Short mmCIF file of C-alpha atoms and ligand atoms in Angstrom, two decimals:
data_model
loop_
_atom_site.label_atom_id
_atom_site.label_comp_id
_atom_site.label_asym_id
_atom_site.label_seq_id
_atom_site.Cartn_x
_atom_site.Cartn_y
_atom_site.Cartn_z
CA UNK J 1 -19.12 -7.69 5.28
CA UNK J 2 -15.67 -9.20 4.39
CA UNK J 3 -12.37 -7.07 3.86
CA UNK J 4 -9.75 -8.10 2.03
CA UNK J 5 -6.19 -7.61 2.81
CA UNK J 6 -3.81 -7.86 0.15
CA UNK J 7 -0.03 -7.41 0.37
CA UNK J 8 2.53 -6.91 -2.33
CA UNK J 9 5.18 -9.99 -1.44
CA UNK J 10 4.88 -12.93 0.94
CA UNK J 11 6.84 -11.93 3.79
CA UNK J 12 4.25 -8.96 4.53
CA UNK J 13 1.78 -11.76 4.16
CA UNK J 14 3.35 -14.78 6.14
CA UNK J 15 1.91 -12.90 10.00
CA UNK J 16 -1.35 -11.76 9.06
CA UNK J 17 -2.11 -15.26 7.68
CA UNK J 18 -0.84 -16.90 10.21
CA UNK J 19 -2.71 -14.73 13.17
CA UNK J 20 -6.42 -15.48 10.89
CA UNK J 21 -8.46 -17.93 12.99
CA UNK J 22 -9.73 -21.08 10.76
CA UNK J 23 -7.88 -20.13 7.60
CA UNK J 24 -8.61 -21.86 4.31
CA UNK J 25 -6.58 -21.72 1.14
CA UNK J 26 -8.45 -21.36 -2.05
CA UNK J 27 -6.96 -21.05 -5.59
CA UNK J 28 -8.43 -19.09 -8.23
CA UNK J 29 -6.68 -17.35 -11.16
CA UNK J 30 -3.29 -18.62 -10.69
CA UNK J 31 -3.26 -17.00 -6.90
CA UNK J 32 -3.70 -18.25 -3.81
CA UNK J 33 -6.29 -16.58 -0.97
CA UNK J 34 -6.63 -17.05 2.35
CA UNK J 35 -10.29 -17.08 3.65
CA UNK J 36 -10.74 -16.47 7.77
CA UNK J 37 -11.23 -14.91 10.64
CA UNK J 38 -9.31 -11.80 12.19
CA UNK J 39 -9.62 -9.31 15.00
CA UNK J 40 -13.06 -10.49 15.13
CA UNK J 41 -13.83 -9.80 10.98
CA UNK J 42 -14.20 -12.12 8.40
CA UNK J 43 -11.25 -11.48 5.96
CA UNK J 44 -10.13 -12.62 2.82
CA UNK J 45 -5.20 -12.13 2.48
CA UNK J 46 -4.07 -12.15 -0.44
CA UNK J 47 -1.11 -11.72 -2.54
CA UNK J 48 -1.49 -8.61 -5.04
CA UNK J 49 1.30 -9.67 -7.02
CA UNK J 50 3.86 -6.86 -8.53
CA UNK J 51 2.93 -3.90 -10.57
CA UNK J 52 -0.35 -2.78 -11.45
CA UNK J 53 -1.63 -5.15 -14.10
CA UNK J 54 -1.34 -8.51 -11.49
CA UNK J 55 -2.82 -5.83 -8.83
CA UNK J 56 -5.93 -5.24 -10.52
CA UNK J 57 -6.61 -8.85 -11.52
CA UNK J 58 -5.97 -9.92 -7.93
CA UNK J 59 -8.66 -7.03 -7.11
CA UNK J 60 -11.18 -8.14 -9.27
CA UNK J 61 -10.79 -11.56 -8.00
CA UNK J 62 -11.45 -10.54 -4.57
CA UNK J 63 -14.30 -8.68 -5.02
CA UNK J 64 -16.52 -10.74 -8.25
CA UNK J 65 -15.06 -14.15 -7.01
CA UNK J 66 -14.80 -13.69 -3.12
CA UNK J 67 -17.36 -11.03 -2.54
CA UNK J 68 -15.06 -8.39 -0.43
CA UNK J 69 -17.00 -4.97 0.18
CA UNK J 70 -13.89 -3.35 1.60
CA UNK J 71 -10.38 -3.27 0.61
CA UNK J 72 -6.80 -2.71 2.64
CA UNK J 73 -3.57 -2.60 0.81
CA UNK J 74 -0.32 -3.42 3.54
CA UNK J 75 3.13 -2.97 2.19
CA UNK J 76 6.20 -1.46 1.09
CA UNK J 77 7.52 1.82 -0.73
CA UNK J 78 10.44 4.05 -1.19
CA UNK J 79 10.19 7.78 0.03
CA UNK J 80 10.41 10.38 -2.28
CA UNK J 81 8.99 13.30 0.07
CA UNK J 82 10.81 15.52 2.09
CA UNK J 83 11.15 14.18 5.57
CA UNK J 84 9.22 10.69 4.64
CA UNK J 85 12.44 8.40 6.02
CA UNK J 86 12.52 4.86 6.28
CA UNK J 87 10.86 3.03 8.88
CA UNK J 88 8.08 5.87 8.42
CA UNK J 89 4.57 4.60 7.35
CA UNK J 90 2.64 6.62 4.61
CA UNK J 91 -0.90 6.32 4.75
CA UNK J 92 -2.74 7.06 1.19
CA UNK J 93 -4.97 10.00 1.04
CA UNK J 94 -5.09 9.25 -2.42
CA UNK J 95 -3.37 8.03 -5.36
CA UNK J 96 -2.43 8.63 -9.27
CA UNK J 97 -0.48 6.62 -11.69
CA UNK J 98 2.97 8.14 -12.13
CA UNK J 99 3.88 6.11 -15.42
CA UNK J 100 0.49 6.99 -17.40
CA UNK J 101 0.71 9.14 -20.12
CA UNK J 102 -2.03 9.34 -22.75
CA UNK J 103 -0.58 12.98 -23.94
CA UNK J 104 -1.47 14.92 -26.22
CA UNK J 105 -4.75 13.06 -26.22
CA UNK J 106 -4.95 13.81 -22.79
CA UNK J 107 -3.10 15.73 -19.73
CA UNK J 108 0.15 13.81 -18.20
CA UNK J 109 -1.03 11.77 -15.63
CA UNK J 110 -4.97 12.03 -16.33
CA UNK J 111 -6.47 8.91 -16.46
CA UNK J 112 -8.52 8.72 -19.69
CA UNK J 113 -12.61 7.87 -19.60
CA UNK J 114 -11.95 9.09 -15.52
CA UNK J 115 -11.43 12.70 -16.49
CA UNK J 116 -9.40 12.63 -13.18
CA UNK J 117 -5.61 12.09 -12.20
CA UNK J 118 -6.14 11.57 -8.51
CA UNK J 119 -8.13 8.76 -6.96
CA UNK J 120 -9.17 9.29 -3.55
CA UNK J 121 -8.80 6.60 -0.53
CA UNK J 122 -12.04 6.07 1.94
CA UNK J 123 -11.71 9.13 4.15
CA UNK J 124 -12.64 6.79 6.89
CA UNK J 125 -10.51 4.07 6.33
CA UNK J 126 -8.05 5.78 6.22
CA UNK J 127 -8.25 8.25 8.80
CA UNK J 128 -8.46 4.74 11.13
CA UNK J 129 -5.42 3.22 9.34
CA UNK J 130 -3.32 6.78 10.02
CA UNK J 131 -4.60 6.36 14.38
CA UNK J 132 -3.21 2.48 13.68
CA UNK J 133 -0.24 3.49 12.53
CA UNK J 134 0.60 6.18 14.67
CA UNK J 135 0.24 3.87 17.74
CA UNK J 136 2.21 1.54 15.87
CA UNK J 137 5.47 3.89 15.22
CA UNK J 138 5.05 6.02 18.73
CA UNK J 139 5.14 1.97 20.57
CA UNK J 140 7.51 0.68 17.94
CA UNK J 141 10.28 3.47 18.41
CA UNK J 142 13.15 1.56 19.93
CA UNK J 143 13.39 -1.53 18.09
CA UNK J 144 13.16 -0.12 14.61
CA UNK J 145 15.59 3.03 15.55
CA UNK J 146 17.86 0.26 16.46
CA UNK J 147 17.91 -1.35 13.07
CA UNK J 148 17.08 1.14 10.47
CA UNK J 149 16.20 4.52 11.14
CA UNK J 150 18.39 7.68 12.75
CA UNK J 151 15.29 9.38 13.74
CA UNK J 152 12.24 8.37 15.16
CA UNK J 153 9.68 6.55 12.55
CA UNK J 154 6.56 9.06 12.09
CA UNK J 155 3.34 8.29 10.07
CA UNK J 156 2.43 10.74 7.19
CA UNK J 157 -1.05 10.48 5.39
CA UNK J 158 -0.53 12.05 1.88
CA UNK J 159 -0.47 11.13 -2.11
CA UNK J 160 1.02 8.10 -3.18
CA UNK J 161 2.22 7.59 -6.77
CA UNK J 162 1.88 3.83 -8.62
CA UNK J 163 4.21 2.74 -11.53
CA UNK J 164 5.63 -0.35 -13.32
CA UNK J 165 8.94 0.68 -12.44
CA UNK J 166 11.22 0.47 -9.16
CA UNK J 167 12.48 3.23 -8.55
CA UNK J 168 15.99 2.92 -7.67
CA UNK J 169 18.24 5.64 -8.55
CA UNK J 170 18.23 9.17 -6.91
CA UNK J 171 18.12 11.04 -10.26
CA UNK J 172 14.82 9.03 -11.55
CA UNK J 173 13.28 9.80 -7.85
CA UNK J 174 14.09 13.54 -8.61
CA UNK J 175 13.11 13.69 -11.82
CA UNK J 176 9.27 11.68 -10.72
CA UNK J 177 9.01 13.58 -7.69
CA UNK J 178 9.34 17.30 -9.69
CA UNK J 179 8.21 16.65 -12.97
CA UNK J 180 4.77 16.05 -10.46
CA UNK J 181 5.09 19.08 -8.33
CA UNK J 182 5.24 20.81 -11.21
CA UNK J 183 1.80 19.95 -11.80
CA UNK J 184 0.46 20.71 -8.19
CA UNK J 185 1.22 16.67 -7.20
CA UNK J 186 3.61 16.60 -4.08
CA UNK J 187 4.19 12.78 -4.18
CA UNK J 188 4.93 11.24 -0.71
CA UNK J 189 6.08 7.66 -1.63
CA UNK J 190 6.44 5.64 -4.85
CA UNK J 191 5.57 1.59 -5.51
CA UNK J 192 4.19 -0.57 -8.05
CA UNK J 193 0.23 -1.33 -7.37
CA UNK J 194 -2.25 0.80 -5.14
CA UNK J 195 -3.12 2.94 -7.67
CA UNK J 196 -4.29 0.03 -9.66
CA UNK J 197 -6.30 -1.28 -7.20
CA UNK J 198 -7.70 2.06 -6.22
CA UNK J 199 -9.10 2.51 -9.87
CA UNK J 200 -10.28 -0.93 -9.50
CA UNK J 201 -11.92 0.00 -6.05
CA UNK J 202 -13.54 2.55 -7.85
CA UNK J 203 -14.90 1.11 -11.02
CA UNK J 204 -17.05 -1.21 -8.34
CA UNK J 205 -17.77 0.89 -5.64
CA UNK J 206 -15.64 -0.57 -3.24
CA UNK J 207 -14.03 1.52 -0.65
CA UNK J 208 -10.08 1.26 -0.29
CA UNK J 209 -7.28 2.95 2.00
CA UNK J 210 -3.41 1.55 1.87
CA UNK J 211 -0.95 1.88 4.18
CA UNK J 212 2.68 1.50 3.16
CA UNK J 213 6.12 1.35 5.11
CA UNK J 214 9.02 3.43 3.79
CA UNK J 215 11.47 0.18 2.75
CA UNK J 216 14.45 3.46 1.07
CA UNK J 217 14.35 6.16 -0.25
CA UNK J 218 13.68 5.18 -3.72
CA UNK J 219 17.48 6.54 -4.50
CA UNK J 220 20.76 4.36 -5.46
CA UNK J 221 20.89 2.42 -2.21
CA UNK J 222 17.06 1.31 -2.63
CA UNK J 223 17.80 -2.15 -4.12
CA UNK J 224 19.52 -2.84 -0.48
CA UNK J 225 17.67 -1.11 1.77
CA UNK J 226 14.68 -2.69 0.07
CA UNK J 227 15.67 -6.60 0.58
CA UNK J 228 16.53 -6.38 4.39
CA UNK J 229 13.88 -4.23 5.08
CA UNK J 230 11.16 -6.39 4.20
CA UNK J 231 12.49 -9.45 5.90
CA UNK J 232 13.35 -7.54 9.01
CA UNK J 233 10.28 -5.02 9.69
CA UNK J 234 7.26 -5.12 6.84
CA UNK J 235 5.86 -8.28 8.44
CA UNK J 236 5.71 -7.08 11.72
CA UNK J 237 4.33 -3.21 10.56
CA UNK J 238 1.61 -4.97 8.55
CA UNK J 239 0.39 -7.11 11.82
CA UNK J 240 0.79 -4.34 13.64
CA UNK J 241 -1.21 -1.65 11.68
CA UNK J 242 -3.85 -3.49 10.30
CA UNK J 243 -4.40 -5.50 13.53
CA UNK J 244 -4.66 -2.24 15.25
CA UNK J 245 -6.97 -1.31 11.99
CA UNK J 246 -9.32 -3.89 12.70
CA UNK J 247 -9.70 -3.92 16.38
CA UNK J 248 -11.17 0.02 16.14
CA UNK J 249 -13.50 -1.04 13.18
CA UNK J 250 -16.86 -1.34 13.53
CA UNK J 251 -18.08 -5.28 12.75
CA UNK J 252 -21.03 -5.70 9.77
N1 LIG S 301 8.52 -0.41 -3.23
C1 LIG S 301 9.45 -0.22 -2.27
N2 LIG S 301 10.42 0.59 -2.68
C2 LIG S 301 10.13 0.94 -3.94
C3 LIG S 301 10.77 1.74 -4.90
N3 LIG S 301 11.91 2.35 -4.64
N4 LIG S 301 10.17 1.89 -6.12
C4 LIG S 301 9.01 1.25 -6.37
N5 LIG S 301 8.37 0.47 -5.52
C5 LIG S 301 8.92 0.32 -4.30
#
């Protein structure tokens, strides 16, 4: 049964490509995949692209065109939750689109013909992503306190929200992160495509978890933060995790 892994931007990419045994290029819709072998698992990498339209094409791709039955998203996001710093990893419990708004046809946020705002991750996927990554930051501590982080990195496993937008001002986090709680959301993390490929997922049955490093804190200095943060860490936090991932799941 082959998995896909797709990433947001290259340099989470560059590792896990380079780790797959036998990999093979193949273009198809303007994007290049990488076919292989890793941790044992045949596995299809891939580039998502950014924002939620290019992530759901890539999706669709993977799964009419290359056949994946399972889905893991590795990369980035700024933290918008109380005590979600950077250098922490947020695991997806589930996701909704923070950008959609169909009102007054239908509720803020609801996604319409779903009758649902929310769409769940595999409970098992990611419940095995969340043990990954919790190895990950509890062996990871000194090196990434070093460079980023004034506290030790944790993992969190909660609701991540998806827009066309980066969010890079502290008022627009604010305003995103309440204007949600006041509808019973309590948003974790914010970035640009797993909520599109979750509805994907969805629409053909394929189960999907995500796991994404806190880059900032989706606030003025997030621009910054954001740029040295994935050349410096995201690479090594996506071999880490989903190499972990894959070693504790069962082969097909
Ligand atoms: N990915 C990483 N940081 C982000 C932010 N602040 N907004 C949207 N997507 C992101």
């Amino acid at each position: 049964m082959t998995l896909a892994i797709l990433s947001a931007l290259p340099q989470e990419q560059d590792g896990l490509v380079q780790a797959m045994a036998g990999a093979q290029a193949v273009a198809h819709a303007g994007r290049q995949f990488w076919r292989g072998r890793l941790h044992g698992h045949d596995v299809v990498c891939a580039l998502s692209g950014i924002g939620k339209v290019a992530a759901a094409t890539t999706t669709a791709a993977l799964i009419e065109r290359f056949g994946v039955r399972r889905i893991v998203f590795t990369g980035v996001a700024g933290g918008v939750g109380e005590g979600v710093q950077v250098g922490d990893v947020v695991i997806a419990s589930d996701y909704l689109q923070h950008d959609l708004d169909a009102s007054p046809l239908f509720p803020r946020w609801e996604m319409p013909g779903y009758g649902r705002t929310r769409l769940a991750c595999d409970a098992a996927m990611a419940a095995a992503l969340l043990q990954a990554a919790r190895a990950c930051v509890e062996g990871d501590t000194e090196a990434l306190r070093a460079r980023h982080a004034t506290h030790p990195p944790r993992a969190h496993c909660g609701l991540i929200a998806s827009g066309d937008q980066f969010v890079g001002t502290a008022a627009a986090s604010r305003a995103l992160a309440q204007g949600l709680r006041t509808a019973g959301h309590e948003v974790l993390a914010v970035e640009m495509e797993g909520a599109a490929v979750a509805q994907a997922c969805l629409d053909y049955g394929v189960p999907f978890a995500a796991m994404r490093t806190i880059s900032d804190r989706a606030d003025d200095g997030a621009h910054v933060d954001f740029a040295e943060f994935v050349r410096t860490v995201a690479s090594r936090y996506a071999q880490r995790i989903i190499g972990g991932f894959l070693q504790g799941l069962p082969p097909h």
